[in-house]
Coordinates of N, CA, C and O in Angstrom, one line a residue:
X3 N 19.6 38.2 -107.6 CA 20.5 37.2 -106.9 C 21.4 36.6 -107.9 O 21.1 36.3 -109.1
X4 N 22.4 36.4 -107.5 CA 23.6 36.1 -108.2 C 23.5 34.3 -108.2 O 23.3 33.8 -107.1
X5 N 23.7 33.4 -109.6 CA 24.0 32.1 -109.1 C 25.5 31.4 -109.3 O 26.5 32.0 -109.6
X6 N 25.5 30.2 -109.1 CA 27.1 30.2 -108.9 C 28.0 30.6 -110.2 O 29.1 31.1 -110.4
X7 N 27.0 30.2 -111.1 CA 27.8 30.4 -112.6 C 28.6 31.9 -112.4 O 29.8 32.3 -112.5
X8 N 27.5 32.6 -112.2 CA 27.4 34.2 -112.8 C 28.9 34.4 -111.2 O 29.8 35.2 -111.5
X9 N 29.1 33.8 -110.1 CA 29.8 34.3 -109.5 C 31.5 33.9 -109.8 O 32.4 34.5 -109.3
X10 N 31.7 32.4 -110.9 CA 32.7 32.1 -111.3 C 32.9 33.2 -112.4 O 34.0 33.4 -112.9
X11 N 31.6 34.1 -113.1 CA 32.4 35.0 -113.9 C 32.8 36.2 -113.4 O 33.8 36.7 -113.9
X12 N 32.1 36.7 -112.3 CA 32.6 38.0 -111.9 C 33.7 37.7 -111.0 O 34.1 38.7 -110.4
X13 N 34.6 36.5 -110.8 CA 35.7 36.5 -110.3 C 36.8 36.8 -111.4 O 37.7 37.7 -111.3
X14 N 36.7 35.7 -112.7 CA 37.2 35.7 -113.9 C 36.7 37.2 -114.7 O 37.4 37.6 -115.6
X15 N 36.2 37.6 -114.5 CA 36.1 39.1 -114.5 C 36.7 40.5 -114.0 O 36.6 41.5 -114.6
X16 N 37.4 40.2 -112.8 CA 37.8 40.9 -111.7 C 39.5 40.3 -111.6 O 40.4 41.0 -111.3
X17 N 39.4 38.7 -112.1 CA 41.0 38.6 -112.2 C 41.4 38.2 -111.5 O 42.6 38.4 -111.2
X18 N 40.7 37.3 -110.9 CA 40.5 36.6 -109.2 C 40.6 35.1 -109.7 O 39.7 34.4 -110.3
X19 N 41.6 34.7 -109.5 CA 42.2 33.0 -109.9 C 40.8 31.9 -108.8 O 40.3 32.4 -107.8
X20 N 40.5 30.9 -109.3 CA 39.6 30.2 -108.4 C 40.5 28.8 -108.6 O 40.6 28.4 -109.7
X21 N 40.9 28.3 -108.0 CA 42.0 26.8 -107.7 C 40.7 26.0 -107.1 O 39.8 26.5 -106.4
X22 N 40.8 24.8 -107.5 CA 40.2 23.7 -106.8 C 41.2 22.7 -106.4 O 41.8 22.1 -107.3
X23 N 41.3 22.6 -105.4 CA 42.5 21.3 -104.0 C 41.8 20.9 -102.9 O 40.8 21.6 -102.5
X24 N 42.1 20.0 -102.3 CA 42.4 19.4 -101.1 C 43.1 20.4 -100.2 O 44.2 20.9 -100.2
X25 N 42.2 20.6 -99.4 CA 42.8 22.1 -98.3 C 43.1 21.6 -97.0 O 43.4 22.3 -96.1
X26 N 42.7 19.7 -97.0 CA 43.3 19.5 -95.2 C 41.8 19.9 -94.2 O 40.8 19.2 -94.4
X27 N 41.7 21.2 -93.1 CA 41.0 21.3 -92.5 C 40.5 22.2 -93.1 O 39.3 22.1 -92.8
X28 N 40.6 23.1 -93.8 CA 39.5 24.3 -94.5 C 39.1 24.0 -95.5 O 39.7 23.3 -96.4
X29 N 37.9 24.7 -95.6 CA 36.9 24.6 -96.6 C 36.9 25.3 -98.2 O 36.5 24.8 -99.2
X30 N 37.4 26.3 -98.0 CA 37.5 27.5 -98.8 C 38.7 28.7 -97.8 O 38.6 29.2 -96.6
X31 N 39.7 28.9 -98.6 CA 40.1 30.4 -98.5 C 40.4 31.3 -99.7 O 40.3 30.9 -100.8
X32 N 40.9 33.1 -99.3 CA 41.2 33.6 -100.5 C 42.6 34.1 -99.8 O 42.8 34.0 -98.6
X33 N 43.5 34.7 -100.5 CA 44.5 35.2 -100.6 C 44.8 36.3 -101.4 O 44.7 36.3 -102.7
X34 N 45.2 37.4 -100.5 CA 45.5 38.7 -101.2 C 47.1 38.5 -101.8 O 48.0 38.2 -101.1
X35 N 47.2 38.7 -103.2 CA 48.7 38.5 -103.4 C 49.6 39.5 -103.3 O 49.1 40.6 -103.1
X36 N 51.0 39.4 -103.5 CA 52.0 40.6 -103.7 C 51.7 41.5 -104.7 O 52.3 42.6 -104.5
X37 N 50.9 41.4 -105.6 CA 51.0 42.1 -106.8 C 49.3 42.8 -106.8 O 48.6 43.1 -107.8
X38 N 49.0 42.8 -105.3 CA 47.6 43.2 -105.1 C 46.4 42.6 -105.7 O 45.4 43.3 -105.5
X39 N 46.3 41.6 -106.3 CA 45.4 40.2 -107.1 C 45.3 39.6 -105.8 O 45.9 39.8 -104.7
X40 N 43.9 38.6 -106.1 CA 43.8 38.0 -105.2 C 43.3 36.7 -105.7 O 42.7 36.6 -106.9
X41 N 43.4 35.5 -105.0 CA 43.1 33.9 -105.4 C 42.2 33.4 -104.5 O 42.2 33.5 -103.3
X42 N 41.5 32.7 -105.3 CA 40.8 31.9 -104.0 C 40.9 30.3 -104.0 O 40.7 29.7 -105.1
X43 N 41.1 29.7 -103.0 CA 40.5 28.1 -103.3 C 40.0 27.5 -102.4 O 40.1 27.7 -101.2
X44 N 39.3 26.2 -103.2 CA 38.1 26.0 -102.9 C 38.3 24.0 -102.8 O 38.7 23.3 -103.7
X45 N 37.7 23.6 -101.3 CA 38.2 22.3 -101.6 C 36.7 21.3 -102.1 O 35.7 21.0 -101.3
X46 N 36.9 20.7 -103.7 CA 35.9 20.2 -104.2 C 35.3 19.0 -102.9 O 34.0 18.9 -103.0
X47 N 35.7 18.4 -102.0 CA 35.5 17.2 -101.5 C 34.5 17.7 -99.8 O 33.8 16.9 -99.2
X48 N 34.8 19.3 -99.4 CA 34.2 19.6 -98.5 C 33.3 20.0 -99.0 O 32.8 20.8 -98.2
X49 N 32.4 20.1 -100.1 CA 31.1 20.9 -100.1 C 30.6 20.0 -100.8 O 31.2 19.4 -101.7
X50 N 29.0 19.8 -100.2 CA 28.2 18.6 -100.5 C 27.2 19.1 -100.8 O 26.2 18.6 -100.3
X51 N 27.0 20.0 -101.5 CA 25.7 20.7 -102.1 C 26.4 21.7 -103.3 O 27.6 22.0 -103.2
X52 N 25.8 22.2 -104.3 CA 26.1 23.4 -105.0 C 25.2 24.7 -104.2 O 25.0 25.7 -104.9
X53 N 24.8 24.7 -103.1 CA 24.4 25.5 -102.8 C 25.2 26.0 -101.7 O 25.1 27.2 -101.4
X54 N 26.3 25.0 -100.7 CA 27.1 25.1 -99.8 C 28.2 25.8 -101.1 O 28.2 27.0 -101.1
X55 N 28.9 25.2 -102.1 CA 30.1 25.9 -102.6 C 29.3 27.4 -103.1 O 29.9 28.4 -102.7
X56 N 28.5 27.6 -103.5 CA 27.9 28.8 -104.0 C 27.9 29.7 -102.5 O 28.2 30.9 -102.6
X57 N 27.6 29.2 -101.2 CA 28.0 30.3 -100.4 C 29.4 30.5 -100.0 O 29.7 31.6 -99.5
X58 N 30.3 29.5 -100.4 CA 31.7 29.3 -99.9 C 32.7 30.4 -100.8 O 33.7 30.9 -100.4
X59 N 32.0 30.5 -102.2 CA 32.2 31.3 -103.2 C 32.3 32.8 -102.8 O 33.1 33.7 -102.7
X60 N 30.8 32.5 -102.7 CA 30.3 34.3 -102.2 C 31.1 34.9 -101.3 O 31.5 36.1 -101.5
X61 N 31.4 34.4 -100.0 CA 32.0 34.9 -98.7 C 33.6 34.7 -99.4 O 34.6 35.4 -99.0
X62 N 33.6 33.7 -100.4 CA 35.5 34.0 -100.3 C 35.9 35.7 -101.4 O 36.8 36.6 -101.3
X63 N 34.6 35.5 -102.2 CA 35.2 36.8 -103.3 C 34.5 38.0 -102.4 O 34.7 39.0 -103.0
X64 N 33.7 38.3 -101.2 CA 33.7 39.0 -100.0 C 34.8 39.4 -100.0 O 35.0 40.6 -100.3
X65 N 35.9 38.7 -99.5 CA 37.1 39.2 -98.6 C 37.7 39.7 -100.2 O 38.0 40.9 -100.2
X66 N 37.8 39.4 -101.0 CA 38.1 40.0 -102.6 C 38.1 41.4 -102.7 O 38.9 42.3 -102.8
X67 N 36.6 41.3 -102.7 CA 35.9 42.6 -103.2 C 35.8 43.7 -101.9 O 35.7 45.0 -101.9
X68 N 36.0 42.8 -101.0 CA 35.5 44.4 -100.0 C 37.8 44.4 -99.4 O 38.0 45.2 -98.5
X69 N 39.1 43.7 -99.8 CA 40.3 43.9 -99.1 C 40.2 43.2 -97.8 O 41.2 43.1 -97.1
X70 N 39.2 42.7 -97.5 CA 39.0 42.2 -96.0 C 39.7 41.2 -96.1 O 39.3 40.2 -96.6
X71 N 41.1 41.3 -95.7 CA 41.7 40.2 -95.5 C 43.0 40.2 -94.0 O 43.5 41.3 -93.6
X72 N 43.3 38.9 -93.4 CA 44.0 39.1 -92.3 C 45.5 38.2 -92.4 O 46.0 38.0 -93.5
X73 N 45.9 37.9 -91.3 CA 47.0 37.1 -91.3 C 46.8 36.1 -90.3 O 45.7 36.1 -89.8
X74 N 47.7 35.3 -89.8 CA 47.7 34.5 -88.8 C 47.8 34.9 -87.8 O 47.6 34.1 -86.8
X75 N 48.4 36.4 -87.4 CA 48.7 36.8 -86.4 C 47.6 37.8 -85.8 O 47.7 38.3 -84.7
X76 N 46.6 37.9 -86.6 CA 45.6 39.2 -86.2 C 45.0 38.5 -85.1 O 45.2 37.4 -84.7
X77 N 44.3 39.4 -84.6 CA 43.7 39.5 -83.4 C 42.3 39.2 -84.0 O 42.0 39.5 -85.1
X78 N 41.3 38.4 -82.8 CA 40.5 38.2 -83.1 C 39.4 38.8 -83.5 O 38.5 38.3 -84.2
X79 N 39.3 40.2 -82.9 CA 38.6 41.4 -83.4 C 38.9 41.7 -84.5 O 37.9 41.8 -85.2
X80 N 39.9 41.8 -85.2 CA 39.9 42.2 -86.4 C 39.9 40.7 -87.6 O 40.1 40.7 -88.8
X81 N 39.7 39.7 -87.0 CA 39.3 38.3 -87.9 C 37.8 38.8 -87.7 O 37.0 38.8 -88.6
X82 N 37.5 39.3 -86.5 CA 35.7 39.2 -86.7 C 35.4 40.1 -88.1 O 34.9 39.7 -89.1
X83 N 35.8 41.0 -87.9 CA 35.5 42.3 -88.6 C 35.4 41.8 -90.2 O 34.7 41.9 -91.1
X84 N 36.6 41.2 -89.9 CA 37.2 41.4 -91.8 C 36.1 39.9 -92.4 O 35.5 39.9 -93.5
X85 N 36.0 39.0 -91.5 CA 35.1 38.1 -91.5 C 33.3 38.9 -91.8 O 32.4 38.5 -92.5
X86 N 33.5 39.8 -91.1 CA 31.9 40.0 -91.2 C 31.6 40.9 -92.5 O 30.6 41.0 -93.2
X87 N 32.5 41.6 -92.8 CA 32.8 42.5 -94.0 C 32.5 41.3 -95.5 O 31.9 41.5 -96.6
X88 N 33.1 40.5 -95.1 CA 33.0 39.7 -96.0 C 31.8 38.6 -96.6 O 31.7 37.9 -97.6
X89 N 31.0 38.8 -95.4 CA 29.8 38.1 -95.1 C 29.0 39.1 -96.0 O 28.7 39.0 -97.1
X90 N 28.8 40.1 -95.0 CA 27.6 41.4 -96.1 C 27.6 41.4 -97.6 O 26.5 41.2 -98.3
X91 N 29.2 41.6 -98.2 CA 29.0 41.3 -99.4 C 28.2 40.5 -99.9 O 27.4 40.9 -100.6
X92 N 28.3 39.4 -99.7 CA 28.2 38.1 -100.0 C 26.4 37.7 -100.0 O 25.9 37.2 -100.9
X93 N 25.7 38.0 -98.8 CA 24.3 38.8 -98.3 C 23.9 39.4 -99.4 O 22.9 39.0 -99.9
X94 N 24.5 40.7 -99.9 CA 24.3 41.6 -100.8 C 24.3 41.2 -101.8 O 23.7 41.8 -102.7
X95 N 24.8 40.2 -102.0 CA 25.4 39.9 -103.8 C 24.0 38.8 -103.9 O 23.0 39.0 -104.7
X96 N 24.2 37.4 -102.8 CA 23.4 36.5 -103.0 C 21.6 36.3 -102.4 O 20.8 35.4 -102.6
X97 N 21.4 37.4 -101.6 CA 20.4 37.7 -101.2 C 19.8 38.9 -101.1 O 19.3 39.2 -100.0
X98 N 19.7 39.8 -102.2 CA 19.8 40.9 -102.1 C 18.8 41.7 -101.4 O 18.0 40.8 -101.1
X99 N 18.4 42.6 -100.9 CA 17.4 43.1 -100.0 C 16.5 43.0 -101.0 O 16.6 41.7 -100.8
X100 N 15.8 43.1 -101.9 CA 14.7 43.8 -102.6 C 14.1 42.7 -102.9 O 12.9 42.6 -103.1
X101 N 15.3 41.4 -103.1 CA 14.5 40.2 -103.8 C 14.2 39.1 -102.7 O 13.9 37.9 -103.0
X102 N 14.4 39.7 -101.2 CA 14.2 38.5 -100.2 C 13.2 39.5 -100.3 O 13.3 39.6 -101.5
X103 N 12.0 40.4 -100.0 CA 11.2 41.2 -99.4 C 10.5 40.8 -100.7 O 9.3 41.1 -100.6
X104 N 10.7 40.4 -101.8 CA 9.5 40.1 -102.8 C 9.4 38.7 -102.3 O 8.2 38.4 -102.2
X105 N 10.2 37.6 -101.9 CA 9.7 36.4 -101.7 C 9.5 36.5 -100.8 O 10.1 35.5 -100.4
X106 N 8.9 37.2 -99.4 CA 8.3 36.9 -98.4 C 7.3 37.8 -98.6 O 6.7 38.2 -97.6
X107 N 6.9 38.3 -99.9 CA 5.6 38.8 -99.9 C 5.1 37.7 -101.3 O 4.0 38.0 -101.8
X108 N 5.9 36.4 -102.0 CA 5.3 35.8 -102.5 C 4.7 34.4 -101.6 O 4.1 33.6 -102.1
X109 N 5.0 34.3 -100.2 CA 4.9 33.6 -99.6 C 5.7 33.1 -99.1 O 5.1 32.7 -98.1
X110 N 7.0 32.6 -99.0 CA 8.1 31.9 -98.8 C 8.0 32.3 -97.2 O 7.8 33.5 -97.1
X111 N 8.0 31.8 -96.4 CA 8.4 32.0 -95.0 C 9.3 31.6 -93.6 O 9.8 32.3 -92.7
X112 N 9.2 29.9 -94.1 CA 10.4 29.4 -93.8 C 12.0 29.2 -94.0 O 12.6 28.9 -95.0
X113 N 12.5 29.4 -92.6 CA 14.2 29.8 -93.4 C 14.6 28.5 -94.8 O 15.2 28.8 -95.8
X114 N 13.9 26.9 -94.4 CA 14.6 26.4 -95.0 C 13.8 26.8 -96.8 O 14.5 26.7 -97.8
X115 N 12.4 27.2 -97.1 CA 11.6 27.6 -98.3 C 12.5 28.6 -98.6 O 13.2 27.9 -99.4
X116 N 13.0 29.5 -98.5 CA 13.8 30.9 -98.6 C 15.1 30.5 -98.9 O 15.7 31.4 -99.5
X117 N 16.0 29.3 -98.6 CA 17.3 28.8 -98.6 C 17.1 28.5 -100.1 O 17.5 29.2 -101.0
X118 N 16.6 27.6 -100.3 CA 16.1 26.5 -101.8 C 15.5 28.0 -102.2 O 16.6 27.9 -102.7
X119 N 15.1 29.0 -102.4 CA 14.5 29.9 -102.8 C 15.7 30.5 -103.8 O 15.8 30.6 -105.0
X120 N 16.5 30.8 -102.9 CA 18.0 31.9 -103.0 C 19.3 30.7 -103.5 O 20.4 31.0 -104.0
X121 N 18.6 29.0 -103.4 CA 20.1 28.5 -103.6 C 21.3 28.5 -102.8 O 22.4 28.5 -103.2
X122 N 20.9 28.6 -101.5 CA 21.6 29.1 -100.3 C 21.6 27.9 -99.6 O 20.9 27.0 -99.7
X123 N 22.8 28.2 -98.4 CA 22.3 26.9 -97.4 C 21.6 27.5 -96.3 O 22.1 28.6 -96.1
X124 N 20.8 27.1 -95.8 CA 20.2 27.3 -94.6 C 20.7 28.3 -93.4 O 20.1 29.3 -93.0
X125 N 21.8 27.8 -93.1 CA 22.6 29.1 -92.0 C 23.0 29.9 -92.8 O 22.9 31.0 -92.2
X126 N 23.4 30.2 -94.2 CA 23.7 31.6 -94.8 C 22.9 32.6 -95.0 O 23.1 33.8 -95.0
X127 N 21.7 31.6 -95.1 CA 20.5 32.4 -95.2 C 19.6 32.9 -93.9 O 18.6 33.6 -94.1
X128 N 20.1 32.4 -92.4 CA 19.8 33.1 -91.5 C 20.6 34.3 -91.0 O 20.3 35.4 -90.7
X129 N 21.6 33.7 -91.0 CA 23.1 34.7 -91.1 C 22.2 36.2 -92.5 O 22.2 37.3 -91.9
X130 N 21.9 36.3 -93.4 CA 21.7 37.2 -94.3 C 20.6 38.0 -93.3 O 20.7 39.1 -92.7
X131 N 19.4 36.9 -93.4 CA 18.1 37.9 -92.1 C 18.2 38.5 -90.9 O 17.3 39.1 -90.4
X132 N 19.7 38.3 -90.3 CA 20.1 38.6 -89.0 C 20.8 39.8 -89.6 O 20.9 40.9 -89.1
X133 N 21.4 39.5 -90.6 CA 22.1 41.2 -91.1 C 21.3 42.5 -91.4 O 21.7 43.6 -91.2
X134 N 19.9 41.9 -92.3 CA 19.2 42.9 -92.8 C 18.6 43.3 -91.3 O 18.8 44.5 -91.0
X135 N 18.0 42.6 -90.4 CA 17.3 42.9 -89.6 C 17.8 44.4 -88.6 O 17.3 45.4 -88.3
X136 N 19.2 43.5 -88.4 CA 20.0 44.4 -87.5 C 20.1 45.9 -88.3 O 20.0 47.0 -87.7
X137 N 20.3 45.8 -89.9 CA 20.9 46.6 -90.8 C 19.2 47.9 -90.6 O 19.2 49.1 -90.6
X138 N 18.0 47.1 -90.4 CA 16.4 48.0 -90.4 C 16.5 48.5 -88.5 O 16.1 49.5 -87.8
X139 N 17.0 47.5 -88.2 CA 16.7 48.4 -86.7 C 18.0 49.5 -86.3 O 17.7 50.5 -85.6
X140 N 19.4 49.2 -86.9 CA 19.8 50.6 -86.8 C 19.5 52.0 -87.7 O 20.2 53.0 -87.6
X141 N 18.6 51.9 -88.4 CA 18.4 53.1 -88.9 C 17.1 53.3 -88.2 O 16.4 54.2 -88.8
X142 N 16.4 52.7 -87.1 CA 15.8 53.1 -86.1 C 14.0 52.5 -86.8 O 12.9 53.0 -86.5
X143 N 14.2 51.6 -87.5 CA 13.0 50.6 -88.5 C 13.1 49.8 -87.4 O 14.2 49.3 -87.1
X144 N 11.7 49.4 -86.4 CA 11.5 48.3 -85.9 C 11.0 47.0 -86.7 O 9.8 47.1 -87.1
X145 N 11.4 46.0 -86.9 CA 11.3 44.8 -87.6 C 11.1 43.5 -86.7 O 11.7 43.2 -85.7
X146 N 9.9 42.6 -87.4 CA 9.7 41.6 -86.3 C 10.0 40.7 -87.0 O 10.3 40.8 -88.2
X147 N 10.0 39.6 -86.3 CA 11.0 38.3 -87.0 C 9.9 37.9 -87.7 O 8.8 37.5 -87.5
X148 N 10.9 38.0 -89.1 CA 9.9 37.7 -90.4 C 9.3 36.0 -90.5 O 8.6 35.8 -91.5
X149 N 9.6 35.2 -89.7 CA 8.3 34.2 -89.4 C 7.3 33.7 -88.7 O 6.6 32.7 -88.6
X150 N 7.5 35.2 -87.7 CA 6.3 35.4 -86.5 C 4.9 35.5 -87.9 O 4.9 36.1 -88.9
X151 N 3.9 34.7 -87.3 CA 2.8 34.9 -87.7 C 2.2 36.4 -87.0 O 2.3 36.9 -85.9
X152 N 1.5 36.9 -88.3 CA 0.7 38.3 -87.7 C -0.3 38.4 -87.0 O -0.7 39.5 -86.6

């Protein structure tokens, strides 16, 4: 699992500008530039945890790393898409499959024990379990909701 540090380097790594401002109504965006680089920013005053900017992080260098990016004019299907593309990453980077299936075989069970686990906020980290789940049942793996008691 990636923590916020390690994700301001792999931006600064990659060449990916990170701006901190006052953004008005949004929280975080990224922007693909003319010169095919991409920027992200990030507004210090909307995130009230380092666990909220560390997911705001993840999902903005998402749309980075995977091109997922739109305009104002797209259609909402393809905001979903480029939105959810962007999410997986981010899942991947910050919750990786191998190391959520070790902490629910160290005990962790509850979404919010598993959030503080990963450094995560709470919905990112159901949002991640709803991905893998979906991700075990289309390859035809029946999976039960990992806080059903056995």
């Amino acid at each position: 699992m990636a923590d916020l540090l390690e994700l301001y380097n792999l931006a600064e790594d990659h060449g990916i500008d990170v701006y901190w401002f006052d953004l008005g109504a949004a929280e975080s965006l990224s922007l693909s530039m003319s010169d095919g680089s991409c920027a992200i920013a990030m507004d210090p005053w909307r995130m009230p945890t380092l666990a909220d900017e560390k997911c705001k992080l993840g999902h903005e260098l998402g749309h980075c790393e995977t091109g997922a990016f739109y305009n104002r004019y797209a259609t909402r299907d393809l905001r979903q898409k480029h939105e959810l593309r962007a999410n997986r990453w981010a899942y991947k980077k910050l919750i990786p499959k191998d190391e959520l299936l070790d902490a629910l075989r160290q005990g962790y069970r509850e979404p919010w024990e598993l959030a503080e686990y990963f450094d995560v906020t709470e919905p990112f980290l159901r949002g991640a379990l709803e991905y893998y789940q979906a991700a075990a049942e289309g390859y035809g793996v029946q999976v039960g909701h990992p806080f059903e008691e056995e």
